[in-house]
Amino acid sequence: MKIIIVKDQQQGGEKALEVFKQALDQGAEVFGLATGSTPLTTYTELVNSDLDFSQKISLNLDEYVGLKADDPQSYHAYMQQHLFKFKQFKQSYLPQGDAADAQAEIQRYNELLTKFPIDLQLLGIGKNGHIGFNEPGSSFTEQTRKVKLTPSTVAANARFFDSAADVPQYAYSMGIGSIMRAKRILLEAFGSAKATAAAAMIEGPVTPDCPASVLQQHPDVTVILDQAAAAKLSK
């Protein structure tokens, strides 16, 4: 892993922009994208840059089960608000949260990931070490699947909804096996709440108890941490 420690999330977004630019310069065609509060400064930097994605493909990590694409809390809406309405991609794919047939939707997304191998995958990390919605205990070989969210993840996401009762209990998510097939991975973590997970990911044993620890086995991972998220690293 290449570890980059920055002052704050703003500087983290600036460093992430450099990673995206380098990937484009090296011929990247397919970008795996994430949602949540972590990548917001990265998307702001991409929007304000002159980088051109108009001939590129994007695939998102996950989507809540049960939400339509036009639901304001869907990840479709998030991506539209923070990136897609400013930066045009040739084609952007996300899991369909309101798909009538879950197994058919999972198969569709796995086929897309096979058709469009990801060159650069953007990730955040949960307080419990999850990547995507792959919670502790997830198999390292899983592909896209429907997952039940843990109470801690539901609680963490409740701030985006009117109440915790409104947070979906399930999501479609790329599996860890899907994520690990990306040629290059960029993971960001900001704030003291992510310090324990970041330390376990980087310095702890590779174990399903911390799903992100599997990234130690990937050949090309860049981790951007602010000083607060890096506080529990031993060196």
PDB file of C-alpha atoms in Angstrom:
ATOM      1  CA  MET A   1       0.000   0.000   0.000  1.00  0.00           C
ATOM      2  CA  LYS A   2       1.041   3.558  -0.688  1.00  0.00           C
ATOM      3  CA  ILE A   3      -0.050   5.662   2.287  1.00  0.00           C
ATOM      4  CA  ILE A   4      -0.540   9.410   1.841  1.00  0.00           C
ATOM      5  CA  ILE A   5      -1.243  11.452   4.980  1.00  0.00           C
ATOM      6  CA  VAL A   6      -2.764  14.885   4.430  1.00  0.00           C
ATOM      7  CA  LYS A   7      -3.828  17.749   6.662  1.00  0.00           C
ATOM      8  CA  ASP A   8      -7.555  17.470   6.100  1.00  0.00           C
ATOM      9  CA  GLN A   9     -10.291  16.221   3.795  1.00  0.00           C
ATOM     10  CA  GLN A  10      -9.880  19.144   1.421  1.00  0.00           C
ATOM     11  CA  GLN A  11      -6.241  18.287   0.842  1.00  0.00           C
ATOM     12  CA  GLY A  12      -7.286  14.662   0.529  1.00  0.00           C
ATOM     13  CA  GLY A  13      -9.545  15.574  -2.381  1.00  0.00           C
ATOM     14  CA  GLU A  14      -6.666  17.376  -4.044  1.00  0.00           C
ATOM     15  CA  LYS A  15      -4.432  14.308  -3.727  1.00  0.00           C
ATOM     16  CA  ALA A  16      -7.214  12.095  -5.048  1.00  0.00           C
ATOM     17  CA  LEU A  17      -7.504  14.330  -8.105  1.00  0.00           C
ATOM     18  CA  GLU A  18      -3.847  13.593  -8.820  1.00  0.00           C
ATOM     19  CA  VAL A  19      -4.575   9.854  -8.697  1.00  0.00           C
ATOM     20  CA  PHE A  20      -7.485  10.211 -11.128  1.00  0.00           C
ATOM     21  CA  LYS A  21      -5.377  12.333 -13.463  1.00  0.00           C
ATOM     22  CA  GLN A  22      -2.577   9.780 -13.416  1.00  0.00           C
ATOM     23  CA  ALA A  23      -5.047   6.983 -14.155  1.00  0.00           C
ATOM     24  CA  LEU A  24      -6.432   8.879 -17.148  1.00  0.00           C
ATOM     25  CA  ASP A  25      -2.916   9.615 -18.373  1.00  0.00           C
ATOM     26  CA  GLN A  26      -2.185   5.890 -18.193  1.00  0.00           C
ATOM     27  CA  GLY A  27      -5.216   5.037 -20.304  1.00  0.00           C
ATOM     28  CA  ALA A  28      -7.868   4.154 -17.718  1.00  0.00           C
ATOM     29  CA  GLU A  29     -11.269   3.583 -19.319  1.00  0.00           C
ATOM     30  CA  VAL A  30     -13.461   2.363 -16.450  1.00  0.00           C
ATOM     31  CA  PHE A  31     -13.851   4.002 -13.041  1.00  0.00           C
ATOM     32  CA  GLY A  32     -15.451   2.451  -9.999  1.00  0.00           C
ATOM     33  CA  LEU A  33     -17.147   5.129  -7.892  1.00  0.00           C
ATOM     34  CA  ALA A  34     -18.269   5.424  -4.281  1.00  0.00           C
ATOM     35  CA  THR A  35     -20.771   7.527  -2.332  1.00  0.00           C
ATOM     36  CA  GLY A  36     -21.133   8.926   1.176  1.00  0.00           C
ATOM     37  CA  SER A  37     -19.434  11.877   2.830  1.00  0.00           C
ATOM     38  CA  THR A  38     -15.867  10.649   2.274  1.00  0.00           C
ATOM     39  CA  PRO A  39     -15.488  11.286  -1.485  1.00  0.00           C
ATOM     40  CA  LEU A  40     -17.242  14.663  -1.544  1.00  0.00           C
ATOM     41  CA  THR A  41     -14.071  16.754  -1.796  1.00  0.00           C
ATOM     42  CA  THR A  42     -12.746  14.353  -4.422  1.00  0.00           C
ATOM     43  CA  TYR A  43     -15.834  14.882  -6.552  1.00  0.00           C
ATOM     44  CA  THR A  44     -15.601  18.646  -6.050  1.00  0.00           C
ATOM     45  CA  GLU A  45     -12.016  18.546  -7.288  1.00  0.00           C
ATOM     46  CA  LEU A  46     -13.004  16.414 -10.292  1.00  0.00           C
ATOM     47  CA  VAL A  47     -15.872  18.771 -11.138  1.00  0.00           C
ATOM     48  CA  ASN A  48     -13.583  21.808 -10.984  1.00  0.00           C
ATOM     49  CA  SER A  49     -10.851  20.141 -13.014  1.00  0.00           C
ATOM     50  CA  ASP A  50     -10.362  19.946 -16.766  1.00  0.00           C
ATOM     51  CA  LEU A  51     -10.345  16.130 -16.713  1.00  0.00           C
ATOM     52  CA  ASP A  52     -12.487  14.643 -19.472  1.00  0.00           C
ATOM     53  CA  PHE A  53     -14.580  11.537 -18.750  1.00  0.00           C
ATOM     54  CA  SER A  54     -16.888  11.889 -21.746  1.00  0.00           C
ATOM     55  CA  GLN A  55     -15.581   8.691 -23.331  1.00  0.00           C
ATOM     56  CA  LYS A  56     -15.214   6.769 -20.057  1.00  0.00           C
ATOM     57  CA  ILE A  57     -17.394   4.263 -18.189  1.00  0.00           C
ATOM     58  CA  SER A  58     -18.323   4.397 -14.512  1.00  0.00           C
ATOM     59  CA  LEU A  59     -19.740   1.702 -12.246  1.00  0.00           C
ATOM     60  CA  ASN A  60     -20.845   2.395  -8.697  1.00  0.00           C
ATOM     61  CA  LEU A  61     -20.142   0.213  -5.707  1.00  0.00           C
ATOM     62  CA  ASP A  62     -23.636  -0.065  -4.327  1.00  0.00           C
ATOM     63  CA  GLU A  63     -27.226   1.087  -3.990  1.00  0.00           C
ATOM     64  CA  TYR A  64     -29.925   0.748  -1.360  1.00  0.00           C
ATOM     65  CA  VAL A  65     -32.496  -1.956  -2.015  1.00  0.00           C
ATOM     66  CA  GLY A  66     -35.968  -0.511  -2.412  1.00  0.00           C
ATOM     67  CA  LEU A  67     -35.071   3.011  -3.497  1.00  0.00           C
ATOM     68  CA  LYS A  68     -35.920   4.209  -6.989  1.00  0.00           C
ATOM     69  CA  ALA A  69     -33.265   6.058  -8.965  1.00  0.00           C
ATOM     70  CA  ASP A  70     -35.089   9.358  -8.495  1.00  0.00           C
ATOM     71  CA  ASP A  71     -35.387   8.977  -4.710  1.00  0.00           C
ATOM     72  CA  PRO A  72     -33.369  11.860  -3.229  1.00  0.00           C
ATOM     73  CA  GLN A  73     -31.618   9.438  -0.839  1.00  0.00           C
ATOM     74  CA  SER A  74     -30.618   6.988  -3.579  1.00  0.00           C
ATOM     75  CA  TYR A  75     -27.037   6.743  -4.710  1.00  0.00           C
ATOM     76  CA  HIS A  76     -28.242   7.489  -8.224  1.00  0.00           C
ATOM     77  CA  ALA A  77     -29.371  10.889  -6.926  1.00  0.00           C
ATOM     78  CA  TYR A  78     -26.144  11.381  -4.979  1.00  0.00           C
ATOM     79  CA  MET A  79     -24.000  10.759  -8.048  1.00  0.00           C
ATOM     80  CA  GLN A  80     -26.143  13.055 -10.158  1.00  0.00           C
ATOM     81  CA  GLN A  81     -25.919  15.833  -7.586  1.00  0.00           C
ATOM     82  CA  HIS A  82     -22.199  15.626  -6.895  1.00  0.00           C
ATOM     83  CA  LEU A  83     -20.643  14.503 -10.174  1.00  0.00           C
ATOM     84  CA  PHE A  84     -22.708  13.437 -13.162  1.00  0.00           C
ATOM     85  CA  LYS A  85     -24.565  16.694 -13.780  1.00  0.00           C
ATOM     86  CA  PHE A  86     -21.180  18.406 -14.064  1.00  0.00           C
ATOM     87  CA  LYS A  87     -18.980  15.694 -15.608  1.00  0.00           C
ATOM     88  CA  GLN A  88     -20.382  13.652 -18.459  1.00  0.00           C
ATOM     89  CA  PHE A  89     -19.423   9.979 -18.732  1.00  0.00           C
ATOM     90  CA  LYS A  90     -20.041   7.944 -21.858  1.00  0.00           C
ATOM     91  CA  GLN A  91     -22.051   5.524 -19.723  1.00  0.00           C
ATOM     92  CA  SER A  92     -22.655   5.253 -15.972  1.00  0.00           C
ATOM     93  CA  TYR A  93     -23.978   2.128 -14.281  1.00  0.00           C
ATOM     94  CA  LEU A  94     -25.404   1.668 -10.793  1.00  0.00           C
ATOM     95  CA  PRO A  95     -27.335  -1.188  -9.234  1.00  0.00           C
ATOM     96  CA  GLN A  96     -31.095  -0.680  -9.607  1.00  0.00           C
ATOM     97  CA  GLY A  97     -32.435  -0.460  -6.071  1.00  0.00           C
ATOM     98  CA  ASP A  98     -36.042  -1.021  -7.146  1.00  0.00           C
ATOM     99  CA  ALA A  99     -35.338  -4.017  -9.380  1.00  0.00           C
ATOM    100  CA  ALA A 100     -38.241  -6.453  -9.301  1.00  0.00           C
ATOM    101  CA  ASP A 101     -35.993  -9.519  -9.429  1.00  0.00           C
ATOM    102  CA  ALA A 102     -33.015  -9.351  -7.073  1.00  0.00           C
ATOM    103  CA  GLN A 103     -31.174 -12.312  -8.586  1.00  0.00           C
ATOM    104  CA  ALA A 104     -31.587 -10.954 -12.113  1.00  0.00           C
ATOM    105  CA  GLU A 105     -30.250  -7.579 -10.973  1.00  0.00           C
ATOM    106  CA  ILE A 106     -27.241  -9.185  -9.292  1.00  0.00           C
ATOM    107  CA  GLN A 107     -26.514 -11.164 -12.450  1.00  0.00           C
ATOM    108  CA  ARG A 108     -26.855  -8.022 -14.576  1.00  0.00           C
ATOM    109  CA  TYR A 109     -24.338  -6.155 -12.481  1.00  0.00           C
ATOM    110  CA  ASN A 110     -21.830  -8.990 -12.357  1.00  0.00           C
ATOM    111  CA  GLU A 111     -22.034  -9.220 -16.145  1.00  0.00           C
ATOM    112  CA  LEU A 112     -21.353  -5.470 -16.395  1.00  0.00           C
ATOM    113  CA  LEU A 113     -18.278  -5.850 -14.180  1.00  0.00           C
ATOM    114  CA  THR A 114     -17.027  -8.624 -16.431  1.00  0.00           C
ATOM    115  CA  LYS A 115     -17.693  -6.575 -19.559  1.00  0.00           C
ATOM    116  CA  PHE A 116     -16.095  -3.424 -18.126  1.00  0.00           C
ATOM    117  CA  PRO A 117     -13.132  -4.352 -15.904  1.00  0.00           C
ATOM    118  CA  ILE A 118     -12.441  -1.477 -13.508  1.00  0.00           C
ATOM    119  CA  ASP A 119      -9.171   0.404 -13.937  1.00  0.00           C
ATOM    120  CA  LEU A 120      -9.466   2.612 -10.838  1.00  0.00           C
ATOM    121  CA  GLN A 121     -11.812   1.872  -7.943  1.00  0.00           C
ATOM    122  CA  LEU A 122     -12.575   4.606  -5.394  1.00  0.00           C
ATOM    123  CA  LEU A 123     -13.429   3.427  -1.871  1.00  0.00           C
ATOM    124  CA  GLY A 124     -14.225   4.740   1.559  1.00  0.00           C
ATOM    125  CA  ILE A 125     -14.102   2.651   4.716  1.00  0.00           C
ATOM    126  CA  GLY A 126     -16.721   2.183   7.400  1.00  0.00           C
ATOM    127  CA  LYS A 127     -16.035   2.512  11.113  1.00  0.00           C
ATOM    128  CA  ASN A 128     -16.256  -1.285  11.295  1.00  0.00           C
ATOM    129  CA  GLY A 129     -13.850  -1.750   8.372  1.00  0.00           C
ATOM    130  CA  HIS A 130     -16.434  -2.373   5.686  1.00  0.00           C
ATOM    131  CA  ILE A 131     -15.781  -1.519   2.041  1.00  0.00           C
ATOM    132  CA  GLY A 132     -18.795  -1.107  -0.175  1.00  0.00           C
ATOM    133  CA  PHE A 133     -21.483  -2.676   1.985  1.00  0.00           C
ATOM    134  CA  ASN A 134     -19.328  -5.717   2.717  1.00  0.00           C
ATOM    135  CA  GLU A 135     -19.722  -5.920   6.472  1.00  0.00           C
ATOM    136  CA  PRO A 136     -17.423  -7.790   8.891  1.00  0.00           C
ATOM    137  CA  GLY A 137     -17.569 -11.517   8.217  1.00  0.00           C
ATOM    138  CA  SER A 138     -18.007 -11.084   4.456  1.00  0.00           C
ATOM    139  CA  SER A 139     -16.233 -13.601   2.251  1.00  0.00           C
ATOM    140  CA  PHE A 140     -13.249 -12.271   0.336  1.00  0.00           C
ATOM    141  CA  THR A 141     -14.460 -14.056  -2.817  1.00  0.00           C
ATOM    142  CA  GLU A 142     -18.025 -12.709  -3.045  1.00  0.00           C
ATOM    143  CA  GLN A 143     -19.217 -10.924  -6.176  1.00  0.00           C
ATOM    144  CA  THR A 144     -22.148  -8.488  -6.378  1.00  0.00           C
ATOM    145  CA  ARG A 145     -24.853  -9.504  -3.920  1.00  0.00           C
ATOM    146  CA  LYS A 146     -27.733  -8.356  -1.758  1.00  0.00           C
ATOM    147  CA  VAL A 147     -26.518  -7.691   1.772  1.00  0.00           C
ATOM    148  CA  LYS A 148     -28.247  -6.981   5.070  1.00  0.00           C
ATOM    149  CA  LEU A 149     -26.783  -3.882   6.676  1.00  0.00           C
ATOM    150  CA  THR A 150     -25.534  -4.088  10.235  1.00  0.00           C
ATOM    151  CA  PRO A 151     -27.126  -1.906  12.921  1.00  0.00           C
ATOM    152  CA  SER A 152     -23.942   0.196  13.088  1.00  0.00           C
ATOM    153  CA  THR A 153     -24.043   0.906   9.345  1.00  0.00           C
ATOM    154  CA  VAL A 154     -27.763   1.739   9.480  1.00  0.00           C
ATOM    155  CA  ALA A 155     -27.037   4.105  12.370  1.00  0.00           C
ATOM    156  CA  ALA A 156     -24.135   5.711  10.505  1.00  0.00           C
ATOM    157  CA  ASN A 157     -26.323   6.326   7.457  1.00  0.00           C
ATOM    158  CA  ALA A 158     -29.298   7.618   9.451  1.00  0.00           C
ATOM    159  CA  ARG A 159     -27.982  11.184   9.230  1.00  0.00           C
ATOM    160  CA  PHE A 160     -28.944  11.195   5.545  1.00  0.00           C
ATOM    161  CA  PHE A 161     -32.583  10.278   6.275  1.00  0.00           C
ATOM    162  CA  ASP A 162     -35.440  11.853   8.238  1.00  0.00           C
ATOM    163  CA  SER A 163     -35.129   9.104  10.841  1.00  0.00           C
ATOM    164  CA  ALA A 164     -33.268   5.851  11.446  1.00  0.00           C
ATOM    165  CA  ALA A 165     -36.495   3.999  10.669  1.00  0.00           C
ATOM    166  CA  ASP A 166     -36.315   5.297   7.089  1.00  0.00           C
ATOM    167  CA  VAL A 167     -32.858   3.852   6.386  1.00  0.00           C
ATOM    168  CA  PRO A 168     -33.062   0.818   4.086  1.00  0.00           C
ATOM    169  CA  GLN A 169     -32.020  -2.435   5.736  1.00  0.00           C
ATOM    170  CA  TYR A 170     -30.546  -3.997   2.595  1.00  0.00           C
ATOM    171  CA  ALA A 171     -28.305  -2.921  -0.248  1.00  0.00           C
ATOM    172  CA  TYR A 172     -26.874  -4.274  -3.453  1.00  0.00           C
ATOM    173  CA  SER A 173     -23.101  -4.122  -3.273  1.00  0.00           C
ATOM    174  CA  MET A 174     -20.100  -5.195  -5.256  1.00  0.00           C
ATOM    175  CA  GLY A 175     -18.544  -8.016  -3.282  1.00  0.00           C
ATOM    176  CA  ILE A 176     -14.977  -7.996  -2.045  1.00  0.00           C
ATOM    177  CA  GLY A 177     -14.023 -10.323  -4.882  1.00  0.00           C
ATOM    178  CA  SER A 178     -15.444  -7.788  -7.357  1.00  0.00           C
ATOM    179  CA  ILE A 179     -13.545  -4.917  -5.731  1.00  0.00           C
ATOM    180  CA  MET A 180     -10.256  -6.824  -5.684  1.00  0.00           C
ATOM    181  CA  ARG A 181     -10.406  -7.336  -9.458  1.00  0.00           C
ATOM    182  CA  ALA A 182      -9.919  -3.596 -10.023  1.00  0.00           C
ATOM    183  CA  LYS A 183      -6.491  -2.865 -11.482  1.00  0.00           C
ATOM    184  CA  ARG A 184      -5.918  -0.004  -9.040  1.00  0.00           C
ATOM    185  CA  ILE A 185      -7.682   1.004  -5.827  1.00  0.00           C
ATOM    186  CA  LEU A 186      -7.858   4.397  -4.128  1.00  0.00           C
ATOM    187  CA  LEU A 187      -9.214   4.369  -0.563  1.00  0.00           C
ATOM    188  CA  GLU A 188      -9.896   7.528   1.435  1.00  0.00           C
ATOM    189  CA  ALA A 189     -10.582   7.924   5.158  1.00  0.00           C
ATOM    190  CA  PHE A 190     -11.061  11.177   7.036  1.00  0.00           C
ATOM    191  CA  GLY A 191     -11.715  11.953  10.684  1.00  0.00           C
ATOM    192  CA  SER A 192     -10.925  10.373  14.035  1.00  0.00           C
ATOM    193  CA  ALA A 193     -13.924   8.036  13.789  1.00  0.00           C
ATOM    194  CA  LYS A 194     -12.110   6.146  11.010  1.00  0.00           C
ATOM    195  CA  ALA A 195      -8.752   5.844  12.830  1.00  0.00           C
ATOM    196  CA  THR A 196      -9.333   2.388  14.321  1.00  0.00           C
ATOM    197  CA  ALA A 197     -10.562   0.957  11.019  1.00  0.00           C
ATOM    198  CA  ALA A 198      -7.695   2.543   9.079  1.00  0.00           C
ATOM    199  CA  ALA A 199      -5.101   1.078  11.433  1.00  0.00           C
ATOM    200  CA  ALA A 200      -6.696  -2.373  11.240  1.00  0.00           C
ATOM    201  CA  MET A 201      -6.804  -2.164   7.443  1.00  0.00           C
ATOM    202  CA  ILE A 202      -3.153  -1.173   7.091  1.00  0.00           C
ATOM    203  CA  GLU A 203      -1.398  -2.846  10.014  1.00  0.00           C
ATOM    204  CA  GLY A 204      -3.740  -5.514  11.312  1.00  0.00           C
ATOM    205  CA  PRO A 205      -4.080  -9.121  10.220  1.00  0.00           C
ATOM    206  CA  VAL A 206      -5.896  -9.874   6.989  1.00  0.00           C
ATOM    207  CA  THR A 207      -9.221 -11.071   8.321  1.00  0.00           C
ATOM    208  CA  PRO A 208     -12.911 -10.904   7.417  1.00  0.00           C
ATOM    209  CA  ASP A 209     -13.376  -9.195  10.790  1.00  0.00           C
ATOM    210  CA  CYS A 210     -11.972  -6.106   9.015  1.00  0.00           C
ATOM    211  CA  PRO A 211     -13.044  -6.513   5.387  1.00  0.00           C
ATOM    212  CA  ALA A 212     -10.761  -3.686   4.179  1.00  0.00           C
ATOM    213  CA  SER A 213      -7.705  -5.579   5.457  1.00  0.00           C
ATOM    214  CA  VAL A 214      -7.887  -7.709   2.297  1.00  0.00           C
ATOM    215  CA  LEU A 215      -6.510  -4.692   0.431  1.00  0.00           C
ATOM    216  CA  GLN A 216      -3.114  -5.618   1.840  1.00  0.00           C
ATOM    217  CA  GLN A 217      -3.197  -8.409  -0.761  1.00  0.00           C
ATOM    218  CA  HIS A 218      -3.910  -6.122  -3.724  1.00  0.00           C
ATOM    219  CA  PRO A 219      -0.902  -5.122  -5.868  1.00  0.00           C
ATOM    220  CA  ASP A 220      -1.790  -1.431  -6.362  1.00  0.00           C
ATOM    221  CA  VAL A 221      -3.557   0.408  -3.529  1.00  0.00           C
ATOM    222  CA  THR A 222      -3.245   4.076  -2.600  1.00  0.00           C
ATOM    223  CA  VAL A 223      -4.642   5.118   0.784  1.00  0.00           C
ATOM    224  CA  ILE A 224      -5.288   8.797   1.555  1.00  0.00           C
ATOM    225  CA  LEU A 225      -5.767   9.584   5.254  1.00  0.00           C
ATOM    226  CA  ASP A 226      -6.060  12.875   7.026  1.00  0.00           C
ATOM    227  CA  GLN A 227      -4.079  13.280  10.229  1.00  0.00           C
ATOM    228  CA  ALA A 228      -7.042  12.334  12.410  1.00  0.00           C
ATOM    229  CA  ALA A 229      -7.693   9.085  10.519  1.00  0.00           C
ATOM    230  CA  ALA A 230      -3.975   8.238  10.636  1.00  0.00           C
ATOM    231  CA  ALA A 231      -3.667   8.849  14.374  1.00  0.00           C
ATOM    232  CA  LYS A 232      -3.615   5.169  15.388  1.00  0.00           C
ATOM    233  CA  LEU A 233      -0.998   4.007  12.891  1.00  0.00           C
ATOM    234  CA  SER A 234       2.114   2.750  14.644  1.00  0.00           C
ATOM    235  CA  LYS A 235       4.474   4.455  12.210  1.00  0.00           C
TER     236      LYS A 235
END
